[in-house]
Coordinates of C-alpha atoms and ligand atoms in Angstrom, one line a residue:
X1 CA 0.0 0.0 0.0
X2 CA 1.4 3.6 -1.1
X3 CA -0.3 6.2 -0.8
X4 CA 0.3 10.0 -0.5
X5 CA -2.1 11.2 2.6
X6 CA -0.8 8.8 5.6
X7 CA 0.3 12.3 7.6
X8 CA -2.8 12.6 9.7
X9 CA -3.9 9.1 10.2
X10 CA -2.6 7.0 12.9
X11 CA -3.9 3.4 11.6
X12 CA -3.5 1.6 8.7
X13 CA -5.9 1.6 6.0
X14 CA -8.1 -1.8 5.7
X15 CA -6.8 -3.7 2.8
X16 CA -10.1 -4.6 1.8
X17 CA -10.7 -0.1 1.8
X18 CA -7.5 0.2 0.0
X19 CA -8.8 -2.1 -3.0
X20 CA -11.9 -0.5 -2.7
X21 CA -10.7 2.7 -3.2
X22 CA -7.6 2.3 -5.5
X23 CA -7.8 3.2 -9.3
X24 CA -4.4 2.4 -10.3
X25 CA -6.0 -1.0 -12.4
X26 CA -7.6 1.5 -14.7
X27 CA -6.3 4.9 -14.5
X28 CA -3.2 4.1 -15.6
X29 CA -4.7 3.8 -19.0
X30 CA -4.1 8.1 -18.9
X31 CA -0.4 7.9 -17.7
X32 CA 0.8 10.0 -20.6
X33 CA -1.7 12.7 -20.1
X34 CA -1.3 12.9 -16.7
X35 CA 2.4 13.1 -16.9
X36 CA 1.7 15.6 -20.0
X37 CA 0.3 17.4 -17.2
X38 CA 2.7 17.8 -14.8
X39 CA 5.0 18.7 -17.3
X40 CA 3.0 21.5 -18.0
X41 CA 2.4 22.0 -14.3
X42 CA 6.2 22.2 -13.7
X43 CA 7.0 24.9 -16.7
X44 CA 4.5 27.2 -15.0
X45 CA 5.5 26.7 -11.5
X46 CA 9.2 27.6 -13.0
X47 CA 8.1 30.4 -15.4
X48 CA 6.0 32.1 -12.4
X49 CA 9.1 31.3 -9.7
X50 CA 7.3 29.2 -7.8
X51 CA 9.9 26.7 -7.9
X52 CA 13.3 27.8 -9.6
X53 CA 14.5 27.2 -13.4
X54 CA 16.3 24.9 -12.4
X55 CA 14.2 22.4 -10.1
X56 CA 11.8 23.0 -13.0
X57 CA 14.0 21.8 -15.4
X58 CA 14.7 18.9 -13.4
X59 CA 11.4 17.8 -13.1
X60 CA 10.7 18.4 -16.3
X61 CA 13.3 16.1 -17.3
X62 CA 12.7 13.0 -14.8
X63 CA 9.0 13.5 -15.9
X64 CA 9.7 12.9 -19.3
X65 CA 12.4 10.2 -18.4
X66 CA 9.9 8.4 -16.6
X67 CA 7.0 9.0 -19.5
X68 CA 9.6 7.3 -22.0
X69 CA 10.6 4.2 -19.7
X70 CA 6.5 3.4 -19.6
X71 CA 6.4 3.7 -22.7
X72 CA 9.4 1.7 -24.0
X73 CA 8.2 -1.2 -21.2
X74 CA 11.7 -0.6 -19.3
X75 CA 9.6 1.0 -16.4
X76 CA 6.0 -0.7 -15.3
X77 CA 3.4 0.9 -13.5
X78 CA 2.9 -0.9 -10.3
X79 CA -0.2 -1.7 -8.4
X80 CA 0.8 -0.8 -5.2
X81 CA 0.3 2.7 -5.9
X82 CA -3.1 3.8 -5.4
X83 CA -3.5 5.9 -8.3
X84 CA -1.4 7.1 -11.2
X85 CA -0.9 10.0 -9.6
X86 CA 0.9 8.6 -6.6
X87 CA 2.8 6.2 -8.6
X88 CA 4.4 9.4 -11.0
X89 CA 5.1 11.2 -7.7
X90 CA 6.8 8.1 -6.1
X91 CA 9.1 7.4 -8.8
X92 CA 10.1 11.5 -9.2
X93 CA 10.7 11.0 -5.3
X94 CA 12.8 8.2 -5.9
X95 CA 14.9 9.5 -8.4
X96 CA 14.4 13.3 -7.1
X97 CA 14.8 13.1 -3.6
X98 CA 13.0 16.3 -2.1
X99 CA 12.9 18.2 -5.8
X100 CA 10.3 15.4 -6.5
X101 CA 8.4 16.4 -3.0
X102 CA 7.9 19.4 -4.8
X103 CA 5.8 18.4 -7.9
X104 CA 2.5 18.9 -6.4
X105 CA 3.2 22.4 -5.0
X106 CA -0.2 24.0 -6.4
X107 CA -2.1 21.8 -7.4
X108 CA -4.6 18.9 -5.7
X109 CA -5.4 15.4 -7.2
X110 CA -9.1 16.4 -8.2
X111 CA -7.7 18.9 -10.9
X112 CA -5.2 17.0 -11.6
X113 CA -7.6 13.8 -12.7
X114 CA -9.9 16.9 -14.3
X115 CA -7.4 17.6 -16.4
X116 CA -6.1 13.8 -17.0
X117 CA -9.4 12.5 -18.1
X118 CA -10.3 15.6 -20.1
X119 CA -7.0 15.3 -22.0
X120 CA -7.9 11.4 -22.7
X121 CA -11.0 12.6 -24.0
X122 CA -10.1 15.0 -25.9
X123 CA -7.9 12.6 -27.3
X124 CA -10.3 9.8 -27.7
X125 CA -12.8 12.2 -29.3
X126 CA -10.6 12.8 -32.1
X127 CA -9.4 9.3 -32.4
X128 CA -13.1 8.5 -32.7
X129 CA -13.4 11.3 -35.6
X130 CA -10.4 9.9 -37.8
X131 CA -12.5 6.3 -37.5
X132 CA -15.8 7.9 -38.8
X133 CA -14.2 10.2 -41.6
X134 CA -12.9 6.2 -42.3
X135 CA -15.6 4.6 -42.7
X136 CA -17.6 7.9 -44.5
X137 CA -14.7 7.5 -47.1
X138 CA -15.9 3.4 -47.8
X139 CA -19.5 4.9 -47.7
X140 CA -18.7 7.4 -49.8
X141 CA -17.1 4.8 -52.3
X142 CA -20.0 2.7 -52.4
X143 CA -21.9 5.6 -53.2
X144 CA -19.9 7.0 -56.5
X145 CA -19.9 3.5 -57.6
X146 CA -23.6 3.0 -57.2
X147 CA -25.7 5.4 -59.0
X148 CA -27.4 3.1 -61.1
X149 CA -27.8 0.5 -58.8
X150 CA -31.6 0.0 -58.6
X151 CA -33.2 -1.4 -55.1
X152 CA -35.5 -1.3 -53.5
X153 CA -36.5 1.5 -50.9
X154 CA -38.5 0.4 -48.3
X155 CA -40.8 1.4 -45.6
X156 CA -41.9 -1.0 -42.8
X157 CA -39.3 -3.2 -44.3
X158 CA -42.6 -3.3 -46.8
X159 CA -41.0 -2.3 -50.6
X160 CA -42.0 1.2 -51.0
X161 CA -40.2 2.9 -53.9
X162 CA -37.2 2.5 -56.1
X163 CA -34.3 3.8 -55.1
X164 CA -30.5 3.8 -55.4
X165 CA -28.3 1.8 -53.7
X166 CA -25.8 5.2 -53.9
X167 CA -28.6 7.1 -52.2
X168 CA -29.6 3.8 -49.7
X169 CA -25.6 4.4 -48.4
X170 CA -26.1 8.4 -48.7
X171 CA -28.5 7.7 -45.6
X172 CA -26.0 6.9 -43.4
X173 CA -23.5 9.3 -44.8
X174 CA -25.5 12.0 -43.6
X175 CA -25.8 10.1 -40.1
X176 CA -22.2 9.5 -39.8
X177 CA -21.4 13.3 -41.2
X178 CA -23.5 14.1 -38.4
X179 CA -21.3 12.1 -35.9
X180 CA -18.4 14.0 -36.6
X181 CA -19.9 17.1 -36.4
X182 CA -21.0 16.4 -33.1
X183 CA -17.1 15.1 -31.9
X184 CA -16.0 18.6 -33.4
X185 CA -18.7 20.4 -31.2
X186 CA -17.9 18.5 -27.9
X187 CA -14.3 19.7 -28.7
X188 CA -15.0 23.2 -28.9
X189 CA -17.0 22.9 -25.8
X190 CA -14.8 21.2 -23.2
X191 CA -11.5 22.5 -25.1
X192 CA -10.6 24.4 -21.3
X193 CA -8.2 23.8 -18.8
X194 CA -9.4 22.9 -15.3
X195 CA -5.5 22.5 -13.8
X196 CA -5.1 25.5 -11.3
X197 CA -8.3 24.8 -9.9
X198 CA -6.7 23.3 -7.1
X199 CA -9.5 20.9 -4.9
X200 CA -12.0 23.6 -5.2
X201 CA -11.3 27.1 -5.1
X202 CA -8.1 27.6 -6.7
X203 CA -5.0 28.0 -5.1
X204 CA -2.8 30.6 -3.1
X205 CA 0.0 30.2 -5.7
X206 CA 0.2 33.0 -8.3
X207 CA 0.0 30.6 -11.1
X208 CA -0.6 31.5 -14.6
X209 CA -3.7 29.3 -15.9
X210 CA -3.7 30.7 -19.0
X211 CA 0.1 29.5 -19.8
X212 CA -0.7 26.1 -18.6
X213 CA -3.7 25.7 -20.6
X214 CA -2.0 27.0 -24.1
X215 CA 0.8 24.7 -23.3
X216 CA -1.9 21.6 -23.6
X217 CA -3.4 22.4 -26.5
X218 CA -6.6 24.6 -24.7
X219 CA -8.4 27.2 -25.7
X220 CA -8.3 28.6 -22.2
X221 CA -8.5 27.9 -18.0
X222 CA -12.0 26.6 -17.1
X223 CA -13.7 30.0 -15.1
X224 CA -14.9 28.4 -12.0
X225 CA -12.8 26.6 -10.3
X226 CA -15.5 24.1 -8.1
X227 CA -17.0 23.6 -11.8
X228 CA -13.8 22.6 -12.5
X229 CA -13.1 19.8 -11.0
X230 CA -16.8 18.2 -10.8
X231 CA -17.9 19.0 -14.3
X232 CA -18.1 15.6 -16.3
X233 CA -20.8 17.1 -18.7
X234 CA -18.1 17.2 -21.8
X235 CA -17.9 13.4 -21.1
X236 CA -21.9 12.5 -21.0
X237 CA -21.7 14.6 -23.9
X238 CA -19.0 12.2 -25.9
X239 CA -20.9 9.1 -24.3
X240 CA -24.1 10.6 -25.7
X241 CA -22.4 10.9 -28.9
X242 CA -20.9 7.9 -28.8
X243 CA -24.3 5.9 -28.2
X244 CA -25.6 8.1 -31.3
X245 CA -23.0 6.4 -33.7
X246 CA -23.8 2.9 -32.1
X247 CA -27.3 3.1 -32.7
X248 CA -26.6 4.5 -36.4
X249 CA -24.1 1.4 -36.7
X250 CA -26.7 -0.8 -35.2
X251 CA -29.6 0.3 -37.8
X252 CA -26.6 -0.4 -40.2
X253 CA -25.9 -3.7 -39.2
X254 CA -29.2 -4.9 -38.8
X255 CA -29.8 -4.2 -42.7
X256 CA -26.9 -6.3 -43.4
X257 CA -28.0 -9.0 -41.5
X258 CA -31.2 -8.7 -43.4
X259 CA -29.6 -7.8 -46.8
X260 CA -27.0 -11.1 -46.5
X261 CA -29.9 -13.2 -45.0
X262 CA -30.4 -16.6 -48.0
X263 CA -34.2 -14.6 -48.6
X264 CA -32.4 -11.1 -49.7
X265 CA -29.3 -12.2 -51.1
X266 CA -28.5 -8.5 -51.3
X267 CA -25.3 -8.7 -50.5
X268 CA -22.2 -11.5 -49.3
X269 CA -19.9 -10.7 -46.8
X270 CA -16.5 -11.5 -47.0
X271 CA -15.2 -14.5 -45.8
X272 CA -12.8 -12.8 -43.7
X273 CA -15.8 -10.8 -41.8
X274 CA -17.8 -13.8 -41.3
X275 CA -17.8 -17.1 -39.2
X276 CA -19.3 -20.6 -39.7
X277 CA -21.1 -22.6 -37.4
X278 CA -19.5 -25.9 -35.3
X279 CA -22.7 -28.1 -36.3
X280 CA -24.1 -26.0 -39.8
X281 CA -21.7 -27.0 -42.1
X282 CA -23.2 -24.6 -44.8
X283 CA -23.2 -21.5 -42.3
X284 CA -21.5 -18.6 -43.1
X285 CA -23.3 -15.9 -40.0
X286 CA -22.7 -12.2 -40.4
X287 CA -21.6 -12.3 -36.5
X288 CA -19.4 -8.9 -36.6
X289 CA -22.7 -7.1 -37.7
X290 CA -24.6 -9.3 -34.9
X291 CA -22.1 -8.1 -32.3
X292 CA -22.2 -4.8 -33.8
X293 CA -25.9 -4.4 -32.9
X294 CA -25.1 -6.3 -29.6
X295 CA -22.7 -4.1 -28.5
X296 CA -24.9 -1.1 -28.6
X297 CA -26.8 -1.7 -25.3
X298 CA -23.3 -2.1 -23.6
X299 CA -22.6 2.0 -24.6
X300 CA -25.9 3.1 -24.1
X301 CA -25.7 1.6 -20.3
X302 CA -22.4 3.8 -20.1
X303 CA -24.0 6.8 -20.8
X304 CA -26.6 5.8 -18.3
X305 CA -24.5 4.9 -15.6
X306 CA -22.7 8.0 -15.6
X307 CA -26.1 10.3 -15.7
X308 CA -27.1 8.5 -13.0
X309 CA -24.0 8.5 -10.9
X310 CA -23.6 12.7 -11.4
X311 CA -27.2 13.2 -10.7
X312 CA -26.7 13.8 -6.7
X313 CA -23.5 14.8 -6.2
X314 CA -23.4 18.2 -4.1
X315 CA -20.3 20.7 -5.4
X316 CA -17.2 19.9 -5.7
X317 CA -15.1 16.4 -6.3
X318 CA -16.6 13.6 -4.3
X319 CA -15.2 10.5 -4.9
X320 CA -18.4 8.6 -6.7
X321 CA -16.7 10.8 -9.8
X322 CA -13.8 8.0 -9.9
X323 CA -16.5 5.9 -11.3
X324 CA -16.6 7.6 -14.5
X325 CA -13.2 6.0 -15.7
X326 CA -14.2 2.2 -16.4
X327 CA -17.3 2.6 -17.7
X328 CA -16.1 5.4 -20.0
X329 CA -12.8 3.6 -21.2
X330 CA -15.0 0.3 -21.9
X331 CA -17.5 2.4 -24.0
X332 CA -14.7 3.9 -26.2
X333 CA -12.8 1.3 -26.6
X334 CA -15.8 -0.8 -27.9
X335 CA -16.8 2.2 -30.2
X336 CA -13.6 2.2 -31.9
X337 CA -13.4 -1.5 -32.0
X338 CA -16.5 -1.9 -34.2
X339 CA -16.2 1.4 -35.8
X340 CA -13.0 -0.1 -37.4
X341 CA -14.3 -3.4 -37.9
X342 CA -17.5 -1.6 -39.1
X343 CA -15.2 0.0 -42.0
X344 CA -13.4 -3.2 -42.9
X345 CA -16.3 -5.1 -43.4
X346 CA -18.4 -2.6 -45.6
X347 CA -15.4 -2.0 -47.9
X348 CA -14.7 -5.8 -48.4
X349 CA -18.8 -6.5 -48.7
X350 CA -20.2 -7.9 -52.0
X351 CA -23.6 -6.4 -53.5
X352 CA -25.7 -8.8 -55.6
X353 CA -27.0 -5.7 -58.1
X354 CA -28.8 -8.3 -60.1
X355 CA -30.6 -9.6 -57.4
X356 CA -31.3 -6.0 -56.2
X357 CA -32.6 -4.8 -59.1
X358 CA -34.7 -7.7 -59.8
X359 CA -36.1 -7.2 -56.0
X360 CA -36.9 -3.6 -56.9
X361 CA -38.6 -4.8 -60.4
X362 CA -41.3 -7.3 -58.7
X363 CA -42.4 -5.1 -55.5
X364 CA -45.2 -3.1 -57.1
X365 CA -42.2 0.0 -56.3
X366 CA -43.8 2.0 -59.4
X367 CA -47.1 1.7 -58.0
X368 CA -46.9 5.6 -56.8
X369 CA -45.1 5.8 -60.2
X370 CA -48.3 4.4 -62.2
X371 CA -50.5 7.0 -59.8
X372 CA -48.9 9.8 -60.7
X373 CA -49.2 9.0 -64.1
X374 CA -53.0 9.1 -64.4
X375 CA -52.7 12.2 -61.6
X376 CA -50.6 14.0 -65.0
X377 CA -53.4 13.2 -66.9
X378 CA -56.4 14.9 -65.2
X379 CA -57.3 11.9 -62.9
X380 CA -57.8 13.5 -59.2
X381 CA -55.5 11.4 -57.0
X382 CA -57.5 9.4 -54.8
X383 CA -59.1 8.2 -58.3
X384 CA -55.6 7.1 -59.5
X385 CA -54.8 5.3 -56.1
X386 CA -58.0 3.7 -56.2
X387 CA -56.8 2.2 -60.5
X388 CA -53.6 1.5 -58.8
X389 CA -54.6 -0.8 -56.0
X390 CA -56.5 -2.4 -58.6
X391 CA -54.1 -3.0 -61.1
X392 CA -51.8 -4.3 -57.9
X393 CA -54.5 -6.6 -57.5
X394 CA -54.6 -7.7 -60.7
X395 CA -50.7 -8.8 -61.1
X396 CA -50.8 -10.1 -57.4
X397 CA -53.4 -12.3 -58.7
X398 CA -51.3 -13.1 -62.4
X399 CA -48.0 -13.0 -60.6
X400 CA -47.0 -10.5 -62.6
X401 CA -45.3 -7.0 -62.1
X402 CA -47.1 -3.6 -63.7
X403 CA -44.5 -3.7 -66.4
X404 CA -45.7 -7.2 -67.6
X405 CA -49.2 -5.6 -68.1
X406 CA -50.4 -5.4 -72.0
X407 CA -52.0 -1.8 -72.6
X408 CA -55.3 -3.7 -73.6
X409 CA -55.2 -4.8 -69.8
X410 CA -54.2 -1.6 -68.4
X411 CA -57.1 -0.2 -70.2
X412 CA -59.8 -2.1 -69.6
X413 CA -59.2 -1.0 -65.6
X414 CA -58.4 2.9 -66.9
X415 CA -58.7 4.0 -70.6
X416 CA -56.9 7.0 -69.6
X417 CA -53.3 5.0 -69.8
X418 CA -51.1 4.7 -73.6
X419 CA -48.5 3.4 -75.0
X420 CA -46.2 5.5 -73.0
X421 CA -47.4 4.1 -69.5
X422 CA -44.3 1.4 -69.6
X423 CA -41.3 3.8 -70.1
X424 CA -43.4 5.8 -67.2
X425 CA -43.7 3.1 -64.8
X426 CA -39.8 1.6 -66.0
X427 CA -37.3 1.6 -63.0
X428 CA -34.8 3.8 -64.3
X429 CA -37.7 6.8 -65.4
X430 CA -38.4 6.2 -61.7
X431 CA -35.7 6.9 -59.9
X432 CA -34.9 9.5 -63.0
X433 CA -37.4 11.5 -62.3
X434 CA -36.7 12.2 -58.5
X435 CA -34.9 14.6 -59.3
X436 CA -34.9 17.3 -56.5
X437 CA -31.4 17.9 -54.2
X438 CA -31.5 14.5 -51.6
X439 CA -33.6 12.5 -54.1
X440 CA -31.7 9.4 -55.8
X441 CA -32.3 10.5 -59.5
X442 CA -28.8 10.4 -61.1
X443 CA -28.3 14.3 -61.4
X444 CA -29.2 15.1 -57.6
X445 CA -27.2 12.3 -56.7
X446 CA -24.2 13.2 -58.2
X447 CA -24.7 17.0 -56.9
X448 CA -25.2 15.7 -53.5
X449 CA -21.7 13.3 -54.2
X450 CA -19.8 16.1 -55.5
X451 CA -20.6 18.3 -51.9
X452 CA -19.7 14.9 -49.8
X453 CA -17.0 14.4 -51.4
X454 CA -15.4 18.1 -50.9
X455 CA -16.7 17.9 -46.8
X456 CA -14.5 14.9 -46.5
X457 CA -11.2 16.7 -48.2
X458 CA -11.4 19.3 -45.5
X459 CA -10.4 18.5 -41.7
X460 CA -11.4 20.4 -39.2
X461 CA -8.2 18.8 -37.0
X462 CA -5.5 20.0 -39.1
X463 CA -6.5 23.6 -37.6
X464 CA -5.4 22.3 -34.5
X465 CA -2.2 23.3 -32.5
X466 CA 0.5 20.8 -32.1
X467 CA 0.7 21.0 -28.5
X468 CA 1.9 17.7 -27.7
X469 CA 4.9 17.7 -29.7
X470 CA 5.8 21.6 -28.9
X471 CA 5.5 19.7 -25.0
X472 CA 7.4 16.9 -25.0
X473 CA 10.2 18.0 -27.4
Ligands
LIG501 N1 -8.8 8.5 -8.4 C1 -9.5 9.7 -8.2 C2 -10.6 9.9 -9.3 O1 -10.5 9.2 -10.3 C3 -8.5 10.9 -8.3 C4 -8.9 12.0 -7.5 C5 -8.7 11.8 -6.0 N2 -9.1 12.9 -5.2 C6 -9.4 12.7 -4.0 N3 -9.7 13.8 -3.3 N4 -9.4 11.6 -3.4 O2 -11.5 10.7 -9.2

């Protein structure tokens, strides 16, 4: 047991407590931002002459020593510290002497692990971005490749219209856009530096919050300093956003599963992305997009857990906020995991067009189509609906599509229809027609492609400052 408090307590603590309380099993996962942290800590305290240049310097260098042995393996991070806090202390101590005593001089663990997990975040938020601007770049793929790809549209998985199978993957585009834009709006809103907010109400140290902040990459020092260290909203806001892009790669997966089910046969997923079964010799089970969907509920509870837990917490830190690590950590780490998999699997995904197409041909899709012909000819719509349903009838009963009609058939239920009826109620003048911006005739598609495909060659990330390299260099 190591721990950094012992001064005023004259037993020790319970083993059983000390487990209890410990986070070193999980917060370690943030050792480089928290050490990122004292390194900015320690310029400060040295630029403001708190400590001198050169006990700065020192610490600055045994920080980063320390940063490169955990990260070469040479040094691991033990679990006899409580935290990952006391375990950096400890080894500047030990290598230090009373220089390292002096790391903590302004500063208290709660803004400490403010800043930590903000800086994971933050970093986690982007990582997150880079995936989905991945898998919009397969999307987007599909998309230029598919503009003539005929299937059908559906509502209440009932086929409704023809549509594209460009503007079926154009759907999710805009969902996934969406996604990003939201990472890109969390940043802007927790991009502020709570380090210097001490355990609640700042410190007595003139330090300069606004050099410490710039040095990590933030747009500024949080304002209040008891907000400071118990705000968690930028995280229910990522988890938030993070159960949003599950439940768009949920609806996603769930259309594969349908869509490579042996009654669709829209698509075949690669070998590589599927598994067999150890009795079904002929099985070949889209299980990634099974555990896809699966997964969802396990992200969602995340974002749950964490409402509930900051619901009654009185101002400032209290220590139910420790509980926010595991739950978070397991939610991104899953997020990423199928986002990636997610990408690989689309992009290596066969469509059947043929078998598309010829779903789209035999649904009564035109039936609107076929309306809307009668409706351009003076026939008041509820009339033409009324032709259509019978016509529908008629070919349900003949097991025959519209387009297999003869015009003495069509006529006999409406002499209003001609020779041109067929090219009206063909696939291609259907989808042709809809022609208005978001719409999958060919012209709006390839307007709406054009726009996609200049969003994705901007990044809003590149704008950013290299902090971490200015920091560590
Ligand atoms: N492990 C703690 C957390 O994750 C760090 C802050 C501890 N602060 C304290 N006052 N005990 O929240």
């Amino acid at each position: 047991m190591a721990q950094l408090w012992g001064g005023r307590f004259t037993k020790e603590t319970d083993q059983l407590v000390y487990n209890f309380n410990a986070s070193i099993s999980f917060d370690k996962k943030f050792y480089r931002q928290d050490m990122e942290g004292s390194i900015a800590h320690v310029k400060m305290l040295g630029k403001q002459g708190i400590l001198t240049e050169q006990e700065s310097e020192e610490l600055v260098a045994a920080v980063k020593e320390i940063l490169k042995e955990v990260e070469t393996g040479t040094l691991e991070i033990s679990h006899e510290y409580e935290d990952i806090h006391s375990f950096v202390e400890a080894m500047l101590i030990e290598r230090l002497g009373d220089i390292g005593k002096k790391l903590h001089t302004g500063r208290s663990r709660n803004d400490q692990v403010a800043l930590d997990m903000r800086l994971y975040i933050r970093q986690e938020l982007m990582e997150v971005d880079r995936l989905l601007n991945e898998l919009l770049n397969v999307i987007l793929r599909i998309m230029e490749n598919n503009i003539n790809t005929f299937m059908p549209g559906f509502t209440h998985l009932q086929k409704a219209q023809p549509v594209t199978l460009a503007h079926h993957m154009g759907a999710y585009f805009e969902m996934f856009k969406r996604d990003r834009l939201r990472m890109q709006d969390i940043y802007h809103r927790m991009n502020y530096c709570p380090l210097g907010s001490g355990a609640l109400a700042g410190t007595t140290y003139h330090l300069d919050r606004y050099y410490t902040a710039e040095l990590l990459g933030f747009d500024g020092p949080t304002l209040n300093s008891m907000d400071g260290v118990s705000d968690r909203d930028y995280l229910i806001e990522y988890l938030s956003a993070l159960s949003t892009v599950m439940m768009h790669l949920s609806r996603f997966s769930e259309e594969i599963i349908i869509w490579n089910s042996n009654e669709y046969q829209f698509v075949e997923i690669d070998d590589a992305y599927s598994t067999g079964s150890s009795i079904m010799p002929q099985k070949k089970n889209p299980d990634i997009a099974e555990l896809v969907r699966g997964k969802t509920g396990r992200v969602y509870g995340a974002l749950i857990s964490l409402l509930t837990t900051m619901k009654g917490i009185p101002l400032a830190y209290n220590k139910d906020m420790q509980e926010d690590k595991e739950l978070a950590f397991d939610a991104i780490d899953t997020v990423k995991g199928c986002l990636a998999l997610f990408s690989g699997m689309l992009s290596t995904m066969k469509f059947n067009r043929d078998k598309m197409e010829a779903s789209a041909q035999n649904g009564f899709t035109n039936a609107t189509d076929a309306a809307d012909y009668l409706v351009n000819r003076g026939v008041p719509f509820r009339d033409a609906h009324g032709i259509v349903g019978q016509i529908v009838l008629y070919c349900i009963d003949k097991k025959i599509a519209i387009d297999d009609m003869s015009l003495e058939e069509l006529k006999k239920i409406s002499p209003v229809f001609e020779e041109d009826i067929f090219d009206a109620v063909s696939m291609k003048t259907c989808v042709e027609k809809r022609l208005t911006i978001g719409a999958p005739g060919q012209e709006a598609m390839k307007k709406v492609i054009a726009q996609e495909q200049e969003y994705l060659s901007q990044d809003w990330k590149k704008q950013l400052p290299d902090w971490e390299k200015e920091l560590l260099k």
